[in-house]
PDB file of C-alpha atoms in Angstrom:
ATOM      1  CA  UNK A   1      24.537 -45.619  15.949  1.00 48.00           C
ATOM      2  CA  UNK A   2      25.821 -45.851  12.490  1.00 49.00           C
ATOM      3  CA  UNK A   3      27.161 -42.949  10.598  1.00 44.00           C
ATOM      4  CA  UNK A   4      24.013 -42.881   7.839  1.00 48.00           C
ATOM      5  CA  UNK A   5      21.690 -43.226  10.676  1.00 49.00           C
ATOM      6  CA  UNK A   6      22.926 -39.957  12.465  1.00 44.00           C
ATOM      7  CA  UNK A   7      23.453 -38.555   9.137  1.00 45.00           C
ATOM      8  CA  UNK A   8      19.529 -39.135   8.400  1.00 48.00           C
ATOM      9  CA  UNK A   9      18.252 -38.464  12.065  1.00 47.00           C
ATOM     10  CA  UNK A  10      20.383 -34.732  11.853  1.00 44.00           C
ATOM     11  CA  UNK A  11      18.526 -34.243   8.243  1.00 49.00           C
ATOM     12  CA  UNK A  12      15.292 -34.888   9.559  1.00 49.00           C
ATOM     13  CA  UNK A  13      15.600 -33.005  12.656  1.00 46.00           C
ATOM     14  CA  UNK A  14      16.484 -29.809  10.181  1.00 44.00           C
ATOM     15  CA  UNK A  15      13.550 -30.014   8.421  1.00 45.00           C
ATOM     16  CA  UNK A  16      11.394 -30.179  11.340  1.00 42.00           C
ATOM     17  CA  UNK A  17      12.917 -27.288  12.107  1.00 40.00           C
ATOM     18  CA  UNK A  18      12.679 -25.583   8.657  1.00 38.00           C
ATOM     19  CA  UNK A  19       9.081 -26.714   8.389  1.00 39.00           C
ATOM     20  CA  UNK A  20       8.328 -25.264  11.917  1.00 40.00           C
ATOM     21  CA  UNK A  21      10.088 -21.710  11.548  1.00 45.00           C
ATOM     22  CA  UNK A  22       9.128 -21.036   8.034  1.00 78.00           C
ATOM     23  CA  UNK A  23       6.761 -18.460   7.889  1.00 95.00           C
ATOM     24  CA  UNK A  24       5.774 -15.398   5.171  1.00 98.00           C
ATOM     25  CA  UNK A  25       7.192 -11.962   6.298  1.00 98.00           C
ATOM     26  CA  UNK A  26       4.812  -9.780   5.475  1.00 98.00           C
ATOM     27  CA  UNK A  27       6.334  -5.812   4.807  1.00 98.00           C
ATOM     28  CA  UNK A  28       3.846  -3.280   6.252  1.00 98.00           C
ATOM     29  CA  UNK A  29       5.106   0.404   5.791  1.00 97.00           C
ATOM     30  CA  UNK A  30       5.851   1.970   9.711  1.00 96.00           C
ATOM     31  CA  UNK A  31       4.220   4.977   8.711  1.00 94.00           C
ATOM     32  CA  UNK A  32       0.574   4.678   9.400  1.00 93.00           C
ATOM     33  CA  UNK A  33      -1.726   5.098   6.664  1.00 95.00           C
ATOM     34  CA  UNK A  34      -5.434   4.831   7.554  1.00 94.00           C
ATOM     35  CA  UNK A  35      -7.927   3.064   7.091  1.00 96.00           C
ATOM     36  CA  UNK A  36      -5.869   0.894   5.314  1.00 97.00           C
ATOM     37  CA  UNK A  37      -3.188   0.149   8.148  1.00 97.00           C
ATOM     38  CA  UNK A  38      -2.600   1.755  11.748  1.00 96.00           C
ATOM     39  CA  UNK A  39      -1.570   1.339  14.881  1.00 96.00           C
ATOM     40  CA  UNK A  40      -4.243   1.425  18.178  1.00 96.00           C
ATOM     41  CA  UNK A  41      -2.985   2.714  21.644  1.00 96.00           C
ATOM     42  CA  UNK A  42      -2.159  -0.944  22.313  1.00 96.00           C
ATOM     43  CA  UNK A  43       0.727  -1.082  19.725  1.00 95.00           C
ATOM     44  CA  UNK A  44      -1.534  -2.972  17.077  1.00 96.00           C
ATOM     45  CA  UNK A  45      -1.915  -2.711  13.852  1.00 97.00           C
ATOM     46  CA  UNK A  46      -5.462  -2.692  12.890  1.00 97.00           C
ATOM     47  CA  UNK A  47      -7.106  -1.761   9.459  1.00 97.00           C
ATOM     48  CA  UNK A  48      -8.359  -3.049   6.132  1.00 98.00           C
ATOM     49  CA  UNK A  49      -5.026  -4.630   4.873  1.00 98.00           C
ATOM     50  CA  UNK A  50      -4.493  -5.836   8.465  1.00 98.00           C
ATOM     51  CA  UNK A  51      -7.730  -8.260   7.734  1.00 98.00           C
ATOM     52  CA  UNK A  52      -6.783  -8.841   4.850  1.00 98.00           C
ATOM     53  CA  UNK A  53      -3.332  -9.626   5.119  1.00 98.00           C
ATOM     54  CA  UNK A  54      -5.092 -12.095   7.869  1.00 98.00           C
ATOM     55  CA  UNK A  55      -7.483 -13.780   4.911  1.00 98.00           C
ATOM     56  CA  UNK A  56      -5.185 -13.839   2.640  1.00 98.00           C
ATOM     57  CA  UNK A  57      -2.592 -15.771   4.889  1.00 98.00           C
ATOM     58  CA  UNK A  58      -5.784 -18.059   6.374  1.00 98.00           C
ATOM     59  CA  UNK A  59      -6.917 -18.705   2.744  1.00 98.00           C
ATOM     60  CA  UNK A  60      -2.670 -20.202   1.768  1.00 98.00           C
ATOM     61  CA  UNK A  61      -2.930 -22.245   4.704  1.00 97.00           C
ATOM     62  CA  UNK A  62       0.023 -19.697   5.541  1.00 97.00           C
ATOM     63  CA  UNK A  63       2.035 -18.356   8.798  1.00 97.00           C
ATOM     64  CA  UNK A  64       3.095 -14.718   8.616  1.00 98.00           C
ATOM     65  CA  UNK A  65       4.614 -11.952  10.472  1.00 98.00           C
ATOM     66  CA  UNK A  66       4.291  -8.256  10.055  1.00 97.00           C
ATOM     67  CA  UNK A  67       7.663  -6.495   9.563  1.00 98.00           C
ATOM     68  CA  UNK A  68       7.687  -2.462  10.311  1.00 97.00           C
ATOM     69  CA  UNK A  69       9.483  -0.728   7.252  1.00 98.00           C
ATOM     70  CA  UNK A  70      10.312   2.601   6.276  1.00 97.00           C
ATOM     71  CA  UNK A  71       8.191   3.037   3.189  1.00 96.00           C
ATOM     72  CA  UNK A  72      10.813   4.568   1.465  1.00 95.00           C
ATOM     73  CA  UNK A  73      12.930   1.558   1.588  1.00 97.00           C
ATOM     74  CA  UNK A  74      10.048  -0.997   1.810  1.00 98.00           C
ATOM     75  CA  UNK A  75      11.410  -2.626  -2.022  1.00 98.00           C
ATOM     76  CA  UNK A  76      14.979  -2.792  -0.891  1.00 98.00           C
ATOM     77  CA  UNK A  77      13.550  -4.550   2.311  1.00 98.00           C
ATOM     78  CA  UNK A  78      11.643  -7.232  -0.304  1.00 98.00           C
ATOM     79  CA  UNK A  79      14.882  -7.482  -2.625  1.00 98.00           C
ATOM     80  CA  UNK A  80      17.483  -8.117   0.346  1.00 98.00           C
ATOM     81  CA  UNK A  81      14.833 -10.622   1.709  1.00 98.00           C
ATOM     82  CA  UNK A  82      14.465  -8.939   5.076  1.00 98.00           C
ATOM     83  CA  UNK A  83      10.773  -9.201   4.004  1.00 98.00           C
ATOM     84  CA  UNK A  84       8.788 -11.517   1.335  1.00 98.00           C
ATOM     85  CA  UNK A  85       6.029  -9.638   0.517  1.00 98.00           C
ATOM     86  CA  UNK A  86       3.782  -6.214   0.558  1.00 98.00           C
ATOM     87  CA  UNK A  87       1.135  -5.144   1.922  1.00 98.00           C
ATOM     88  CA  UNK A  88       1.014  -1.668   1.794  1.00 98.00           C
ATOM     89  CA  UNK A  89      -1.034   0.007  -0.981  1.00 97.00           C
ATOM     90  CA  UNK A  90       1.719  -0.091  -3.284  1.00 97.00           C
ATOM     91  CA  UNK A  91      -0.068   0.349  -6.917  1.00 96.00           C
ATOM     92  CA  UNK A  92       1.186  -1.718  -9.204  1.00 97.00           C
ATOM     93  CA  UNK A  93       2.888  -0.047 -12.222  1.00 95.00           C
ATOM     94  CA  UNK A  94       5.213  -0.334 -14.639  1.00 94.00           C
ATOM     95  CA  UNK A  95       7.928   1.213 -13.537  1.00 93.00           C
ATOM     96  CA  UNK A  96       7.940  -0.660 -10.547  1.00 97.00           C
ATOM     97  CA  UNK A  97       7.478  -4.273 -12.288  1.00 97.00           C
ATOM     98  CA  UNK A  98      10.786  -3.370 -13.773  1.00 97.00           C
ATOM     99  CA  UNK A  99      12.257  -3.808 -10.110  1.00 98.00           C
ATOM    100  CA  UNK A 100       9.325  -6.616  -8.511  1.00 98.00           C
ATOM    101  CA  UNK A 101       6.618  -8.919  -9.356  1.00 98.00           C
ATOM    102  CA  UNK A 102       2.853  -8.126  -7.866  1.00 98.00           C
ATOM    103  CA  UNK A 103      -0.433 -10.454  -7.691  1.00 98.00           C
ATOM    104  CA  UNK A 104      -3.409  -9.332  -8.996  1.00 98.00           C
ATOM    105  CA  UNK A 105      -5.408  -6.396  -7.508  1.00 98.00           C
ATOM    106  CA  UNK A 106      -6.790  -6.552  -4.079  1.00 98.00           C
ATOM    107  CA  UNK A 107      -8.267  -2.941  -4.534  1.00 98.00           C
ATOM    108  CA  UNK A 108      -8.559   0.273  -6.553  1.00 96.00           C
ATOM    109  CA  UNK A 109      -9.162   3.646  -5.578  1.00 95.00           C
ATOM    110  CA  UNK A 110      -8.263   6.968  -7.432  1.00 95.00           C
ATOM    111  CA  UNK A 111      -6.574   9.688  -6.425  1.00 97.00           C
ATOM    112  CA  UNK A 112      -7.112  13.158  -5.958  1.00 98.00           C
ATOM    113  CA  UNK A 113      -5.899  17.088  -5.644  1.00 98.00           C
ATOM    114  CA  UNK A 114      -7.121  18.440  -2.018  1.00 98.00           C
ATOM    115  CA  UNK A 115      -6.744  22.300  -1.124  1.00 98.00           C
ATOM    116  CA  UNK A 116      -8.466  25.058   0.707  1.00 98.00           C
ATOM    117  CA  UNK A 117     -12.284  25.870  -0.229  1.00 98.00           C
ATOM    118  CA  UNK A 118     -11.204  29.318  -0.432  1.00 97.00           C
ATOM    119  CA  UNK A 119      -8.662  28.837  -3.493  1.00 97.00           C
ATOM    120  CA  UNK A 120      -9.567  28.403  -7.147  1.00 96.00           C
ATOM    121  CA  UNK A 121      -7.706  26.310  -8.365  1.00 95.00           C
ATOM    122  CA  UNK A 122      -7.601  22.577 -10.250  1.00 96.00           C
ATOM    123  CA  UNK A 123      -4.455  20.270 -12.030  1.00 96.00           C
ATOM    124  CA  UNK A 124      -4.177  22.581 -14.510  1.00 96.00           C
ATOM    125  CA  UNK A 125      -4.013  25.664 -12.740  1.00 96.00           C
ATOM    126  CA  UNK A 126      -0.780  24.723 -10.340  1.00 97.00           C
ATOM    127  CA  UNK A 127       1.812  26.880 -11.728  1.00 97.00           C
ATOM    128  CA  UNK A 128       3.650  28.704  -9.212  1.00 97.00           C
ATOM    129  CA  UNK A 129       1.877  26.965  -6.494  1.00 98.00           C
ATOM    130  CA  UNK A 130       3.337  24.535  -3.749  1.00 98.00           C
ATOM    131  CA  UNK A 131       2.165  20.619  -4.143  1.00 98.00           C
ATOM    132  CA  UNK A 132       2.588  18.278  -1.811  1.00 98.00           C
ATOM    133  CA  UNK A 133       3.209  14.552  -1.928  1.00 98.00           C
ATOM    134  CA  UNK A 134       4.252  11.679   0.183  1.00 97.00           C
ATOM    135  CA  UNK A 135       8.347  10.717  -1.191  1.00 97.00           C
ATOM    136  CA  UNK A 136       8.464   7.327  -3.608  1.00 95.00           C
ATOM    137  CA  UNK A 137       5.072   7.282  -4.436  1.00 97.00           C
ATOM    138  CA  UNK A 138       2.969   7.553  -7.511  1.00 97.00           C
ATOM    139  CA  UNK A 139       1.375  10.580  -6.298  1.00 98.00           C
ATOM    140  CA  UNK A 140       4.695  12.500  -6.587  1.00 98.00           C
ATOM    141  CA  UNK A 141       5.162  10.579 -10.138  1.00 97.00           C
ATOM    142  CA  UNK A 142       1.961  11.876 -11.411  1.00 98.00           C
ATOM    143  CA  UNK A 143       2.417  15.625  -9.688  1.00 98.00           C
ATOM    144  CA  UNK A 144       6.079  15.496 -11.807  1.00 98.00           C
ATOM    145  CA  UNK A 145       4.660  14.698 -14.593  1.00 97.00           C
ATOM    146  CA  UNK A 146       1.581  16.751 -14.865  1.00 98.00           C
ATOM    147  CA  UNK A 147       1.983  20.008 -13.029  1.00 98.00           C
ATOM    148  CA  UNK A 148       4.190  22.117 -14.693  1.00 95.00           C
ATOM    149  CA  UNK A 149       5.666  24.912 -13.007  1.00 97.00           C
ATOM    150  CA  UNK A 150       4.994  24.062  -9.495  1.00 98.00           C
ATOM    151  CA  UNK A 151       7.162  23.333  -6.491  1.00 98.00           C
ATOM    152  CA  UNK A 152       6.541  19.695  -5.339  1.00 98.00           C
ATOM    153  CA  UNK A 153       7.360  18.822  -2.122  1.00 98.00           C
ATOM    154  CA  UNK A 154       7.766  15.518  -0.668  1.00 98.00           C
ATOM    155  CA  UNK A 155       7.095  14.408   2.412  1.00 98.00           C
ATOM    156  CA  UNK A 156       8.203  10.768   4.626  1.00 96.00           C
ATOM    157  CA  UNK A 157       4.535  10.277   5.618  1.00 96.00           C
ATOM    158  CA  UNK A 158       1.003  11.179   4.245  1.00 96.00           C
ATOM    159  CA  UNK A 159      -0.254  12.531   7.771  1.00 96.00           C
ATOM    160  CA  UNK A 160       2.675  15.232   7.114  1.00 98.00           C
ATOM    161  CA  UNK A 161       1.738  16.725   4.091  1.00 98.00           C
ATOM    162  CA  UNK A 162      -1.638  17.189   5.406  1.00 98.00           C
ATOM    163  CA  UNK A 163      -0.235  18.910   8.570  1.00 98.00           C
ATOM    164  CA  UNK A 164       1.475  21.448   5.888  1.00 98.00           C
ATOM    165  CA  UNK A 165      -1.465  22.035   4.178  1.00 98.00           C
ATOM    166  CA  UNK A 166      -3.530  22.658   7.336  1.00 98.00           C
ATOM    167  CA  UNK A 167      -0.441  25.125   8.226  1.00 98.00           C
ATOM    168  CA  UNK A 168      -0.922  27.000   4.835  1.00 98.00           C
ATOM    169  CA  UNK A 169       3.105  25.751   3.772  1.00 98.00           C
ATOM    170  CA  UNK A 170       1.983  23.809   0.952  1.00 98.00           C
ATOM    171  CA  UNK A 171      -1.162  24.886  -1.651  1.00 98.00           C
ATOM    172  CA  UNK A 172      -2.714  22.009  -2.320  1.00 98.00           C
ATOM    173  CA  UNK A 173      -1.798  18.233  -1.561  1.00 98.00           C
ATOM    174  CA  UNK A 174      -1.907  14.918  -3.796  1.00 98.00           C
ATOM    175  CA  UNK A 175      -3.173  11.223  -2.103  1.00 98.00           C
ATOM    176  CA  UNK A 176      -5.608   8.389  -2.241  1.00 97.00           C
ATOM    177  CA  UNK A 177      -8.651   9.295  -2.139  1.00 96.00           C
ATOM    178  CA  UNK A 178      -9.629   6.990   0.628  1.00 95.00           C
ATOM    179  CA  UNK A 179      -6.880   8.197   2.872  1.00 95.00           C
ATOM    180  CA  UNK A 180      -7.641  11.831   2.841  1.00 97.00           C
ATOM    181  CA  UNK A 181     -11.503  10.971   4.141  1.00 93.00           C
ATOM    182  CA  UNK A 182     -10.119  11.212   8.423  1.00 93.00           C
ATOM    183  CA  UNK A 183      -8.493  14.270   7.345  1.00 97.00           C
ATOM    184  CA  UNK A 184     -11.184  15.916   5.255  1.00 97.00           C
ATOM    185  CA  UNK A 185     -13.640  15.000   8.364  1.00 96.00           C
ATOM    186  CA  UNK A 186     -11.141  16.723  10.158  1.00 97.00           C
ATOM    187  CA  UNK A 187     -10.630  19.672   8.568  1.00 97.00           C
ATOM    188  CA  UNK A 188     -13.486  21.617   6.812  1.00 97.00           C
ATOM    189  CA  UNK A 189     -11.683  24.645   5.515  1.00 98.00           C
ATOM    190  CA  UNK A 190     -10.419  21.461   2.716  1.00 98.00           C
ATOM    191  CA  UNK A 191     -11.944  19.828  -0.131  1.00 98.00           C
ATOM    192  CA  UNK A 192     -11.178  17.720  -2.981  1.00 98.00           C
ATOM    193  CA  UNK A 193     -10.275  19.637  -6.141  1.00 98.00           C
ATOM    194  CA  UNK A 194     -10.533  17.356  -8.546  1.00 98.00           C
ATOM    195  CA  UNK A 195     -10.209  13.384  -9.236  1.00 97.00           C
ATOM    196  CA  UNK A 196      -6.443  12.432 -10.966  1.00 98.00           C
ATOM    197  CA  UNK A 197      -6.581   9.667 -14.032  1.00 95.00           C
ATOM    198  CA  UNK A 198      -3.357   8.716 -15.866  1.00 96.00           C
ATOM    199  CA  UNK A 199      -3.291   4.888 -15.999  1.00 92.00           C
ATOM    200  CA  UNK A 200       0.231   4.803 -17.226  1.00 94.00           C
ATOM    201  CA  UNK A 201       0.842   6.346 -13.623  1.00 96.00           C
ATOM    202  CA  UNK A 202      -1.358   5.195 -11.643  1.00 96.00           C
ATOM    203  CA  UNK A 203      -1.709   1.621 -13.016  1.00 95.00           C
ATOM    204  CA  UNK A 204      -4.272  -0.913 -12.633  1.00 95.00           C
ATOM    205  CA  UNK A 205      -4.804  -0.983  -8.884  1.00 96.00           C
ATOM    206  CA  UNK A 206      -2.987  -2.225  -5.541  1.00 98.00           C
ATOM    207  CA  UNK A 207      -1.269  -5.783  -5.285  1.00 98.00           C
ATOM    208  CA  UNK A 208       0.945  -7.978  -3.088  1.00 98.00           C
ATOM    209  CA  UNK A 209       4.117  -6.544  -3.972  1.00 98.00           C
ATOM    210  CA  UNK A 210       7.121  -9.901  -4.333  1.00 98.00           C
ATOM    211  CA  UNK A 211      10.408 -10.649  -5.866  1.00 98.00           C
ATOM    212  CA  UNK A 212      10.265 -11.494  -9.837  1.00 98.00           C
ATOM    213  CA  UNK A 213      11.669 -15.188  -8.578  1.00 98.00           C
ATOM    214  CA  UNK A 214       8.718 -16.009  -5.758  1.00 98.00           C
ATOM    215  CA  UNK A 215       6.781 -17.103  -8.377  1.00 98.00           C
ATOM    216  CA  UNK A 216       5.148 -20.104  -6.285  1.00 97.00           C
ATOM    217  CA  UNK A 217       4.205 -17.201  -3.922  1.00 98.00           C
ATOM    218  CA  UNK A 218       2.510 -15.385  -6.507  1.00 98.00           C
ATOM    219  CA  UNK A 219       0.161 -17.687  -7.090  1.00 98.00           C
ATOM    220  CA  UNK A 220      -0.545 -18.434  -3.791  1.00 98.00           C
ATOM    221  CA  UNK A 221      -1.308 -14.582  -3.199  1.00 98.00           C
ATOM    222  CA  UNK A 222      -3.386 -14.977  -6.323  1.00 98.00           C
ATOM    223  CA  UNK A 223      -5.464 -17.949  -5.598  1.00 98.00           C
ATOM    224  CA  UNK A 224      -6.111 -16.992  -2.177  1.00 98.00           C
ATOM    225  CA  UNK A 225      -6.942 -13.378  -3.187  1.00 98.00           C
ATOM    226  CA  UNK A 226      -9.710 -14.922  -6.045  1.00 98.00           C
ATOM    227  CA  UNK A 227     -11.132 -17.450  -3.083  1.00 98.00           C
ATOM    228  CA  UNK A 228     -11.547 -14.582  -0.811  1.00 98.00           C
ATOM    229  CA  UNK A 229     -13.761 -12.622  -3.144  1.00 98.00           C
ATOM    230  CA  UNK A 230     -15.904 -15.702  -4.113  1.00 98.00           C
ATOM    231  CA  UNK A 231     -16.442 -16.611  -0.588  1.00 98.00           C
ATOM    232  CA  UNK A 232     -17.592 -13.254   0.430  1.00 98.00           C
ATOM    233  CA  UNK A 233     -14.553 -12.601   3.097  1.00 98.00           C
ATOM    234  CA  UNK A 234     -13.537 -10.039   0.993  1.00 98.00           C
ATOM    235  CA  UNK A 235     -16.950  -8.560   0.630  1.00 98.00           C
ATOM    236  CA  UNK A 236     -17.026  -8.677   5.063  1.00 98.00           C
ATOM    237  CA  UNK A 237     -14.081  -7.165   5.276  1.00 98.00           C
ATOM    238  CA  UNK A 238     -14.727  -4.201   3.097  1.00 97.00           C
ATOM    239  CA  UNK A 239     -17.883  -3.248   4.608  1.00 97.00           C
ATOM    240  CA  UNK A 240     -16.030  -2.686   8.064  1.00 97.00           C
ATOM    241  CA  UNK A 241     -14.568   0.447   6.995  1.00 96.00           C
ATOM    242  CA  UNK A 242     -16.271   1.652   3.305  1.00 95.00           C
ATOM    243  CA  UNK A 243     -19.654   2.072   2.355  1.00 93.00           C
ATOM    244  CA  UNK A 244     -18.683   1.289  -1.272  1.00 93.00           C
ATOM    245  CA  UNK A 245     -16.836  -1.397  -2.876  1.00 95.00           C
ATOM    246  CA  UNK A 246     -13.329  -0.527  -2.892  1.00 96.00           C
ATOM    247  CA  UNK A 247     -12.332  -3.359  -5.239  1.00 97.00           C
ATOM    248  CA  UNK A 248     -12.792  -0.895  -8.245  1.00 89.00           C
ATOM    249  CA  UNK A 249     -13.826  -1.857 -11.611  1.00 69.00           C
TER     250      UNK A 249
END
C-alpha cells in the first residue's frame, strides 16, 4: 500500500473515531439539590434539569454525559475542560460572565429569607443574628451585601444549612425559593420571611453555564432551548414537578 494511501486510511480511521467518542460533558453539581437535580435509591439522577438537560441534548441532535462535581469547583471543572457545560442552577450574573459565557435563561425563580414562625424578624432586621447560605453562591453574595451586622455562614450543600436551622445553630437561612418547598413541607415550625430582589445580584435568571470560546455551543444551547419552549417540551416538563411556570417573566 502506498505511503499517501496509509497516510489517508490512518486519517480517516481518526475521525471515525473522533466523530464516534465526541460527546457534550455535561457538569451537574454532586450535591443534590431538589427538585431541580437528585439522586433516587438506584444511583440516578432524576429531576427537572435532568429532563431537561435530556431535551436540550435531543433538541442539538447531541450526545452527553453527566459529570459529578463539587459545586464549589464546578467553573474550574468548565475552564480546565474536565466538563463543557452547566447544568446546575447557576444564575447568570455579572460577576460570573467575567469568568464564563451562559445561554439564555432556561428558568427564573426568586429567592427568599426562611426562619422560625416564632421569630420576628425580616432582611432588615438581621443584625446580630446568624444567616446561613450555601458557599459560592449568589445567596451568600446577596446576604454580604445586604445584611449588615450579621454572621453569615456558609455551608458545602443547601440540605446543610437547613439541617442548622432545624437545629436552632443558624437564625434564619437564604435559598431558592423552589428548593426550600421539600424542606418547608418538612418542617412546619419554618416559613418564608420575606422574598429577596437585587437584580444586580441575582441577575436575569438560570443558564447553561460554558467557556467564553464555545461559542458554536452557545448557540446550540440557545436554539435548542427556544425550540423546546415553542414545541411545548418545555411546557411538559415543567408541569412534572411545579404547578406554576417556572420560566419567570
Amino acid at each position: 500500500m502506498k505511503l499517501k494511501s496509509i497516510l489517508g486510511t490512518v486519517a480517516a480511521l481518526a475521525l471515525t473515531a473522533t466523530a464516534a467518542t465526541a460527546e457534550i460533558k455535561i457538569g451537574f453539581a454532586a450535591e443534590a439539590y431538589p427538585p431541580f437535580t437528585a439522586k433516587n435509591a438506584a444511583g440516578e439522577w432524576e429531576g427537572f434539569e435532568v429532563d431537561l438537560k435530556n431535551a436540550l441534548c435531543a433538541a442539538m441532535e447531541e450526545e452527553c454525559v453527566v459529570v459529578d462535581v463539587a459545586w464549589d469547583g464546578i467553573i474550574p471543572a468548565l475552564l480546565a475542560g474536565k466538563i463543557d457545560a452547566i447544568v446546575a442552577s447557576m444564575s447568570i450574573t455579572a460577576e460570573r460572565m467575567k469568568t464564563i459565557n451562559f445561554s439564555d435563561k432556561y428558568y427564573n425563580t426568586p429567592a427568599v429569607l426562611v426562619a422560625p414562625k416564632s421569630m420576628d424578624i425580616g432582611p432588615d432586621s438581621l443584625a446580630g443574628k446568624i444567616v446561613g447560605v450555601q458557599v459560592s453562591t449568589i445567596h451568600q453574595n446577596y446576604a454580604e451585601k445586604h445584611f449588615d451586622g450579621t454572621e453569615i455562614k456558609t455551608y458545602s450543600t443547601f440540605d446543610e444549612h437547613n439541617q442548622d436551622l432545624t437545629a436552632g445553630r443558624v437564625d434564619a437561612v437564604v435559598g431558592d425559593s423552589i428548593a426550600f418547598a421539600d424542606y418547608l413541607a418538612s418542617a412546619p415550625d419554618m416559613e418564608v420571611k420575606a422574598e429577596l430582589n437585587d437584580e444586580e445580584v441575582f441577575g436575569p435568571g438560570v443558564g447553561v453555564g460554558m467557556r467564553k470560546e464555545d461559542t458554536e455551543l452557545a448557540a446550540k444551547f440557545n436554539a435548542a432551548i427556544k425550540q423546546i419552549r415553542e414545541d411545548g417540551t418545555y411546557d411538559a416538563i415543567g408541569k412534572k414537578f411545579f404547578d406554576f411556570d417556572i420560566y419567570g417573566g
